[in-house]
PDB file of C-alpha atoms in Angstrom:
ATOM      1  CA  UNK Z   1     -47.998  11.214 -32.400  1.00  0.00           C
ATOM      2  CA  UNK Z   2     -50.236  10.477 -35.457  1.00  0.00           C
ATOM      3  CA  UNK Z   3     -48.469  12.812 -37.969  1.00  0.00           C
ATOM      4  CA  UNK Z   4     -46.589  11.165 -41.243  1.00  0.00           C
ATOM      5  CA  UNK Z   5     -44.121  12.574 -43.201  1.00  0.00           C
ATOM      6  CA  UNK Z   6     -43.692  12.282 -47.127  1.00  0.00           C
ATOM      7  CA  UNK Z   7     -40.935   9.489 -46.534  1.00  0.00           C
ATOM      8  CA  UNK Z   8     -43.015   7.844 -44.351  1.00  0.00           C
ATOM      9  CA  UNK Z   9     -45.786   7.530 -46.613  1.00  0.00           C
ATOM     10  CA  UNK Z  10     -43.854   6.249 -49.440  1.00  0.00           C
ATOM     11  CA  UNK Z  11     -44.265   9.219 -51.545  1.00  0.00           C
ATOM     12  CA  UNK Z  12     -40.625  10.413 -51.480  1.00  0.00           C
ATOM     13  CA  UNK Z  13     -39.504   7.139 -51.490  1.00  0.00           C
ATOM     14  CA  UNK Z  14     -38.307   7.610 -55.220  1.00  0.00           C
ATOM     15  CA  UNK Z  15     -37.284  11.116 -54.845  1.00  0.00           C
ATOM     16  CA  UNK Z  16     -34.143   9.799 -52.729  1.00  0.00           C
ATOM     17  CA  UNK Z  17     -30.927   9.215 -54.447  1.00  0.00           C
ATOM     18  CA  UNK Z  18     -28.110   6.387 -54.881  1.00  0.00           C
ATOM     19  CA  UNK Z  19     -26.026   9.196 -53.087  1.00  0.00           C
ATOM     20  CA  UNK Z  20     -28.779   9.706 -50.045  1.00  0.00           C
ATOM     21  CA  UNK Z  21     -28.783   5.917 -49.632  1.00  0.00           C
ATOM     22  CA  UNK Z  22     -25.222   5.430 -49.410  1.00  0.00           C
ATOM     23  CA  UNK Z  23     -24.848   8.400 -46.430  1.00  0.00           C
ATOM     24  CA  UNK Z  24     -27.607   6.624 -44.196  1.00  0.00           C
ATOM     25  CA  UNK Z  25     -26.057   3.313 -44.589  1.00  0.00           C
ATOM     26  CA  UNK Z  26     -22.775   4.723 -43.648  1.00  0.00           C
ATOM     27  CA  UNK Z  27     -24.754   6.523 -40.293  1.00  0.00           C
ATOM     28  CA  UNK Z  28     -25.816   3.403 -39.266  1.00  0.00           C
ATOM     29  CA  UNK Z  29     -22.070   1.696 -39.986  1.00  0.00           C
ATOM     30  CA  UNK Z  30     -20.940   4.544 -37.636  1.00  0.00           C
ATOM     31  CA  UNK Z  31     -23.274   3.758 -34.582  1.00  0.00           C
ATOM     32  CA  UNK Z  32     -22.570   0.113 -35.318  1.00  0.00           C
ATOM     33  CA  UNK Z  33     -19.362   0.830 -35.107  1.00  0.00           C
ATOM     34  CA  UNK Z  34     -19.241   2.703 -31.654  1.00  0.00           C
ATOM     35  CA  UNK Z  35     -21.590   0.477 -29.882  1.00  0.00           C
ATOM     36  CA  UNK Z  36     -18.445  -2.223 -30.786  1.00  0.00           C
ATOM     37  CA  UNK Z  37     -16.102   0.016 -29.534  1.00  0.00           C
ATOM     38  CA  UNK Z  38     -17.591   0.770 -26.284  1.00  0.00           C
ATOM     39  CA  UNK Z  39     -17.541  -3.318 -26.235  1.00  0.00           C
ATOM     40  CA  UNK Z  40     -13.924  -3.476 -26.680  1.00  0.00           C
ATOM     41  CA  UNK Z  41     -13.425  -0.824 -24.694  1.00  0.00           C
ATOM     42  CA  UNK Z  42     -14.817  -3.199 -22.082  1.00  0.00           C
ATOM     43  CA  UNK Z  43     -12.999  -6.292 -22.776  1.00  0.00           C
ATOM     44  CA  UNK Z  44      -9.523  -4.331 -23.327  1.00  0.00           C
ATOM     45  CA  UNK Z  45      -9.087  -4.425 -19.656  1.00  0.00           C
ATOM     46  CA  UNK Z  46      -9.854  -7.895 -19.549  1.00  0.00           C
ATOM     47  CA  UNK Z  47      -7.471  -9.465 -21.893  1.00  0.00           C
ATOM     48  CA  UNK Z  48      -4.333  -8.138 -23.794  1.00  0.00           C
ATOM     49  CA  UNK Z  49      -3.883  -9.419 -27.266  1.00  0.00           C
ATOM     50  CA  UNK Z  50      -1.209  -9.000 -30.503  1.00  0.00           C
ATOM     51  CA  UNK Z  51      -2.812  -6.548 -33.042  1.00  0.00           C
ATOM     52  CA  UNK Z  52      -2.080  -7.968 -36.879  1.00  0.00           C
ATOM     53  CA  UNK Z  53       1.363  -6.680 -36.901  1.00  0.00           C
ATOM     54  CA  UNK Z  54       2.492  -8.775 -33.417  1.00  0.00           C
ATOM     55  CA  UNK Z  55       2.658  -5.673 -31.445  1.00  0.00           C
ATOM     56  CA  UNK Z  56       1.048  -5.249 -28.392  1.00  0.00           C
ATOM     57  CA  UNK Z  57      -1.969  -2.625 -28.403  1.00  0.00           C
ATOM     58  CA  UNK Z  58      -1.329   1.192 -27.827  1.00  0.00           C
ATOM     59  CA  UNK Z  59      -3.021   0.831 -24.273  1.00  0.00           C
ATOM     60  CA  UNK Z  60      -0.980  -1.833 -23.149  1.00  0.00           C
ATOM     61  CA  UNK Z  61       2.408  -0.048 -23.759  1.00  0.00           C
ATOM     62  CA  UNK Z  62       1.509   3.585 -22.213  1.00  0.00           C
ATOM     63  CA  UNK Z  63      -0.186   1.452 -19.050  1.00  0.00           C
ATOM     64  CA  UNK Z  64       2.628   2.134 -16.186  1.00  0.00           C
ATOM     65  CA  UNK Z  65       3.483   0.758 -12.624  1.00  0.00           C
ATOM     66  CA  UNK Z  66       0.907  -1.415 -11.654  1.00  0.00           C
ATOM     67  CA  UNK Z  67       0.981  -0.124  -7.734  1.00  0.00           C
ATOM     68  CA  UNK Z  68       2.198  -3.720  -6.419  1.00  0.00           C
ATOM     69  CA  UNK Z  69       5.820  -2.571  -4.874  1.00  0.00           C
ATOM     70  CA  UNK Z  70       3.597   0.289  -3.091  1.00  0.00           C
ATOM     71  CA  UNK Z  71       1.535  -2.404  -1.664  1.00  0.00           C
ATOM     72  CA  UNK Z  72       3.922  -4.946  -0.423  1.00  0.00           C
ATOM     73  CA  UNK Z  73       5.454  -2.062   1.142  1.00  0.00           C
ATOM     74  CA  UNK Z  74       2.626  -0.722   3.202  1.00  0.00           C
ATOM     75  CA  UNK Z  75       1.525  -4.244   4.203  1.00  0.00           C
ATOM     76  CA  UNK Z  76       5.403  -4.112   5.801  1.00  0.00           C
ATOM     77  CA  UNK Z  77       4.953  -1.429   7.231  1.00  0.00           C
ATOM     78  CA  UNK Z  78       1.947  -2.310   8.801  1.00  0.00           C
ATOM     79  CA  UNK Z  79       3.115  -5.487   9.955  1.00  0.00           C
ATOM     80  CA  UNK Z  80       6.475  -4.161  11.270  1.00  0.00           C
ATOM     81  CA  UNK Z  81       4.657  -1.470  13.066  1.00  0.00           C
ATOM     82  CA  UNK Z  82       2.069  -4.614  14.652  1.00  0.00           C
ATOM     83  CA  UNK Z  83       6.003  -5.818  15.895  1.00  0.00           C
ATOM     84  CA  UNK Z  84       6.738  -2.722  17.231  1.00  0.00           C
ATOM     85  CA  UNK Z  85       3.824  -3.162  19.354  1.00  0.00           C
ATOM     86  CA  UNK Z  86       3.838  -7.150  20.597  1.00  0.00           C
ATOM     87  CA  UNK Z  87       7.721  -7.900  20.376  1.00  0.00           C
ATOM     88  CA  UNK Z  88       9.870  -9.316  18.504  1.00  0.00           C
ATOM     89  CA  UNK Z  89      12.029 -12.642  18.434  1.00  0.00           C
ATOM     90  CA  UNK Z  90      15.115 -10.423  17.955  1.00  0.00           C
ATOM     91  CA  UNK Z  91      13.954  -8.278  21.049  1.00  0.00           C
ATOM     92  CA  UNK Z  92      13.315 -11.462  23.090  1.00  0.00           C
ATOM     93  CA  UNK Z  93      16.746 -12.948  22.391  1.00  0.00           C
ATOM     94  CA  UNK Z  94      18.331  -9.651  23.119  1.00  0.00           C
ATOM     95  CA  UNK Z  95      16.592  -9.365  26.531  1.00  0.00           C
ATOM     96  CA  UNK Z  96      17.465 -12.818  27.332  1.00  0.00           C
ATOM     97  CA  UNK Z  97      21.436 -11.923  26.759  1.00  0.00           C
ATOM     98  CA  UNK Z  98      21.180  -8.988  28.571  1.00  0.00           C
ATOM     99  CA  UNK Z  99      19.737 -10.672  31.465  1.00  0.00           C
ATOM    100  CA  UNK Z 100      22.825 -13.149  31.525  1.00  0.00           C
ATOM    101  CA  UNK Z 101      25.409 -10.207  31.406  1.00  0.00           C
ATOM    102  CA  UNK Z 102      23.645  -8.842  34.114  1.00  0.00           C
ATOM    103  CA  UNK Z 103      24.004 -12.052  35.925  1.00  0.00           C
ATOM    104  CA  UNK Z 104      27.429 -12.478  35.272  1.00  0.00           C
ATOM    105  CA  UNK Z 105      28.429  -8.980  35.923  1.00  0.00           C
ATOM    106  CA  UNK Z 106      26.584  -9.000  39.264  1.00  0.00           C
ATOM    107  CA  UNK Z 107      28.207 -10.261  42.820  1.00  0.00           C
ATOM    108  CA  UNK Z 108      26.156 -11.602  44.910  1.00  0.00           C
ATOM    109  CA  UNK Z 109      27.363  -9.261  47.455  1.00  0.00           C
ATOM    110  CA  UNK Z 110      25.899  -5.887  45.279  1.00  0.00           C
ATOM    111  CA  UNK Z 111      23.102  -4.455  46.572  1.00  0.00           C
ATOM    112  CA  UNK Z 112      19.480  -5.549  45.689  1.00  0.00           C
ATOM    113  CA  UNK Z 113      18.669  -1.947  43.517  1.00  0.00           C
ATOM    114  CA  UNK Z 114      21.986  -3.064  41.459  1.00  0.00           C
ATOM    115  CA  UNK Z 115      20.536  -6.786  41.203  1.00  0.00           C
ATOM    116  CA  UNK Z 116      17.473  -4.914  40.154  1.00  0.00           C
ATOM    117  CA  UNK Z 117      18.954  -2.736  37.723  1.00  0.00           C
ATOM    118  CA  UNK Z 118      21.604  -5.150  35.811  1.00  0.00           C
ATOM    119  CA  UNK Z 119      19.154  -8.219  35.721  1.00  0.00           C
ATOM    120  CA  UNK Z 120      16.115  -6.328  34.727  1.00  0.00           C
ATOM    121  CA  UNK Z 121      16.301  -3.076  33.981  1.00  0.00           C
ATOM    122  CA  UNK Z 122      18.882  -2.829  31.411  1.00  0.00           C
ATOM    123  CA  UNK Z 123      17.059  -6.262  29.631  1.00  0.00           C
ATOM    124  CA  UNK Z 124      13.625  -4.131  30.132  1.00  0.00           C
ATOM    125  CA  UNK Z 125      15.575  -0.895  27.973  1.00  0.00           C
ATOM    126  CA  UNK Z 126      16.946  -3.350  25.684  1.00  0.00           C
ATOM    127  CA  UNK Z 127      13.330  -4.863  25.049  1.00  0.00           C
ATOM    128  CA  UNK Z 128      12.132  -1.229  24.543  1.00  0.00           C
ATOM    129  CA  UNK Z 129      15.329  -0.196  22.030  1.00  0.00           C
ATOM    130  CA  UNK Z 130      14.291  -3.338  19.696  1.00  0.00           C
ATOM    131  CA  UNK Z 131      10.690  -1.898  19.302  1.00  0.00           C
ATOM    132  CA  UNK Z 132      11.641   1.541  19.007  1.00  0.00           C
ATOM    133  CA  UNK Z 133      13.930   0.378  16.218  1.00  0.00           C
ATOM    134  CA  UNK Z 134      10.691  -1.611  14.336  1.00  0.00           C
ATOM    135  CA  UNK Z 135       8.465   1.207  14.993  1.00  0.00           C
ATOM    136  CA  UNK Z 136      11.046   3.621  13.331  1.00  0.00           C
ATOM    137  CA  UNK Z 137      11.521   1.446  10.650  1.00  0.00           C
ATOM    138  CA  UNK Z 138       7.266   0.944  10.306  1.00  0.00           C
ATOM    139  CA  UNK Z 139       7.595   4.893  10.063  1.00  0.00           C
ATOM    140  CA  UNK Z 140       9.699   5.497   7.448  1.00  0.00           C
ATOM    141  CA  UNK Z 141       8.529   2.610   5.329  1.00  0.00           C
ATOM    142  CA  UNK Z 142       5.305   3.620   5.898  1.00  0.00           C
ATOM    143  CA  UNK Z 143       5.954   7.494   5.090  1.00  0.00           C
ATOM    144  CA  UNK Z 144       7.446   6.264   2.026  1.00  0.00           C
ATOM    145  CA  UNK Z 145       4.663   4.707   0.424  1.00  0.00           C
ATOM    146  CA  UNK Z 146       2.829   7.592   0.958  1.00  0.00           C
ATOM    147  CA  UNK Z 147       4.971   9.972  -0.518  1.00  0.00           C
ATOM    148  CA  UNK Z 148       6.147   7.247  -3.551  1.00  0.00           C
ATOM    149  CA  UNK Z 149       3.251   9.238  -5.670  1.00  0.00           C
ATOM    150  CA  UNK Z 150       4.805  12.123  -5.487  1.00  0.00           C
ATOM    151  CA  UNK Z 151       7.547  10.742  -7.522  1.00  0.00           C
ATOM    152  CA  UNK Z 152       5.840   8.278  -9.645  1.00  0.00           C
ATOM    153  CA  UNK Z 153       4.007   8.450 -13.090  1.00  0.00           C
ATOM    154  CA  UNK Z 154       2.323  11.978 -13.226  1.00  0.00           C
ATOM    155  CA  UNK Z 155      -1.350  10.759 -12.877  1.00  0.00           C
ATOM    156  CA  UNK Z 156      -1.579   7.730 -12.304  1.00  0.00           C
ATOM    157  CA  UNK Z 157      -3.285   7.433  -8.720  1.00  0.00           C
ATOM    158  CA  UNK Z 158      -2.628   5.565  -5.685  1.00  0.00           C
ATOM    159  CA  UNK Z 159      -5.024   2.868  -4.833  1.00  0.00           C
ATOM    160  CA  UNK Z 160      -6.861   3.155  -1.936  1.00  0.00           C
ATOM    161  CA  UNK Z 161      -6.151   0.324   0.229  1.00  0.00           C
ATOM    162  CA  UNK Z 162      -2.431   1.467  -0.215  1.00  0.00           C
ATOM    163  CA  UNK Z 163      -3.146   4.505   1.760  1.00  0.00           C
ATOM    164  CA  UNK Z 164      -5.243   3.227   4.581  1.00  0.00           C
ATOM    165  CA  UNK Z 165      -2.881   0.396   5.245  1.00  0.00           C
ATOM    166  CA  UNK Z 166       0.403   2.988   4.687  1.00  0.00           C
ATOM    167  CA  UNK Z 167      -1.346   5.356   7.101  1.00  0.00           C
ATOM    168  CA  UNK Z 168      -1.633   2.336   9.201  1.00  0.00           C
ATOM    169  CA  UNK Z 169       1.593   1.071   9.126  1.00  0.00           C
ATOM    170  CA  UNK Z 170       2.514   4.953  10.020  1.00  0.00           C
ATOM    171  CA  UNK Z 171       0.328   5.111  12.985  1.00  0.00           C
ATOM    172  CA  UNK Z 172       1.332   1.995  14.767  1.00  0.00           C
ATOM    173  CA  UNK Z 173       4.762   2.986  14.344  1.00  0.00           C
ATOM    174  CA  UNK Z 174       4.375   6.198  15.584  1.00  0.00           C
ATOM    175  CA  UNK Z 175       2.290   4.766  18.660  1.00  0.00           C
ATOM    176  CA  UNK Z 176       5.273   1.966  18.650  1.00  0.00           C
ATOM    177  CA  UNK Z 177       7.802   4.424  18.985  1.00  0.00           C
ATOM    178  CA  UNK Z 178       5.873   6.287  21.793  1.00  0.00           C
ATOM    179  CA  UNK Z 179       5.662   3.317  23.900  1.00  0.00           C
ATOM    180  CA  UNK Z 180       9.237   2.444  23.088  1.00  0.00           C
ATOM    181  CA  UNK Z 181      10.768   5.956  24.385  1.00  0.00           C
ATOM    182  CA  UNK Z 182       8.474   5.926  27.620  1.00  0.00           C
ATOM    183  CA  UNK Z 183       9.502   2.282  28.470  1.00  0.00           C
ATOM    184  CA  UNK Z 184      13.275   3.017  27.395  1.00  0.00           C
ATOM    185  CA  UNK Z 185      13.570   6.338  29.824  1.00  0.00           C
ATOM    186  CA  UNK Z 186      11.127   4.353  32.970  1.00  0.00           C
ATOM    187  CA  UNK Z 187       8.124   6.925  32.566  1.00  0.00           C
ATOM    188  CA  UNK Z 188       5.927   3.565  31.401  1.00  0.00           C
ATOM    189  CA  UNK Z 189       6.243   0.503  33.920  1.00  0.00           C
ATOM    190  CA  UNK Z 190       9.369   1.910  35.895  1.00  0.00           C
ATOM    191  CA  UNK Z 191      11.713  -0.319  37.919  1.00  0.00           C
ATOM    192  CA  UNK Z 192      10.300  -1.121  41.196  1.00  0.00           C
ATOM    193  CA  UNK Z 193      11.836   0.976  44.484  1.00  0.00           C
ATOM    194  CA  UNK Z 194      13.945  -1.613  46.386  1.00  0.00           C
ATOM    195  CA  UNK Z 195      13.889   0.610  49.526  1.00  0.00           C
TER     196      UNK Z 195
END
């Protein structure tokens, strides 16, 4: 702690040449120099700007696809798998038309399991083939964010929240497509016996 050197002292102070000068300047240019880099570094992120010659900067031409195409589609196929699940206008309006054709098709003279079966039954399939269609659909959109990657710019990563809500989108479609096969074949919420 309390030990000087010759430079220190001032002794050697005339001993150093023009030459010895000039490199310790230039090591403190250096670090100068890299503590501004690391800075614009930094700020590179922030803001894109024209270099002297009107081109863009070296980083800004290698950066790739930003990820937004992934996104929008695994917000889709989250949302079309939430469809799947609650209904759809397009399901609605099918059921309803199916419910007239059974209507119309039915005399009033059939028996009541017929009544049954061509009012409701074949509107309650029809209901279930709509969501089975948007859960399929929720599937394979889903499924293909996920394996977009795979295909994409060699390592450039997918964001996070792309994968949870892809691997959303995939689960409520497969759950979607579940429900939509049991209600479709009568193992869920079966016609009622008109016995």
């Amino acid at each position: 702690m309390g030990t000087k050197t010759a430079d220190e002292t001032g002794a050697g102070a005339e001993a150093t040449t023009d030459e010895q000068k000039v490199s310790v300047a230039k090591t403190d240019e250096v670090t100068e120099a890299e503590d501004t880099t690391a800075d614009d570094e930094v700020t590179a992120d922030d803001e894109v700007t024209a270099d002297e010659e009107g081109e863009l900067p070296e980083a800004a031409r290698e950066e790739g696809p930003t990820g937004v195409g992934q996104g929008a589609g695994a917000v889709v196929s989250a949302a079309l798998g939430l469809v799947s699940l609650t209904g759809s206008w397009v399901g609605t309006v099918a059921a309803a038309r199916e419910t007239l054709v059974g209507q119309l098709q039915t005399s009033s003279t059939a028996s009541v399991a017929k009544q049954v079966k061509e009012v409701y039954g074949d509107a309650w399939q029809t209901t279930a083939l709509w969501g089975g269609l948007f859960a399929l659909l929720a599937l394979v959109v889903g499924v293909g964010v996920l394996a977009r990657p795979a295909f994409g710019a060699p390592g450039k990563p997918q964001a996070v929240w792309i994968k949870s809500v892809a691997w959303g989108g995939v689960a409520l479609g497969v759950v979607g497509l579940l429900l939509a096969v049991l209600k479709y074949t009568g193992i869920l919420l079966d016609l009622p016996s008109t016995s």
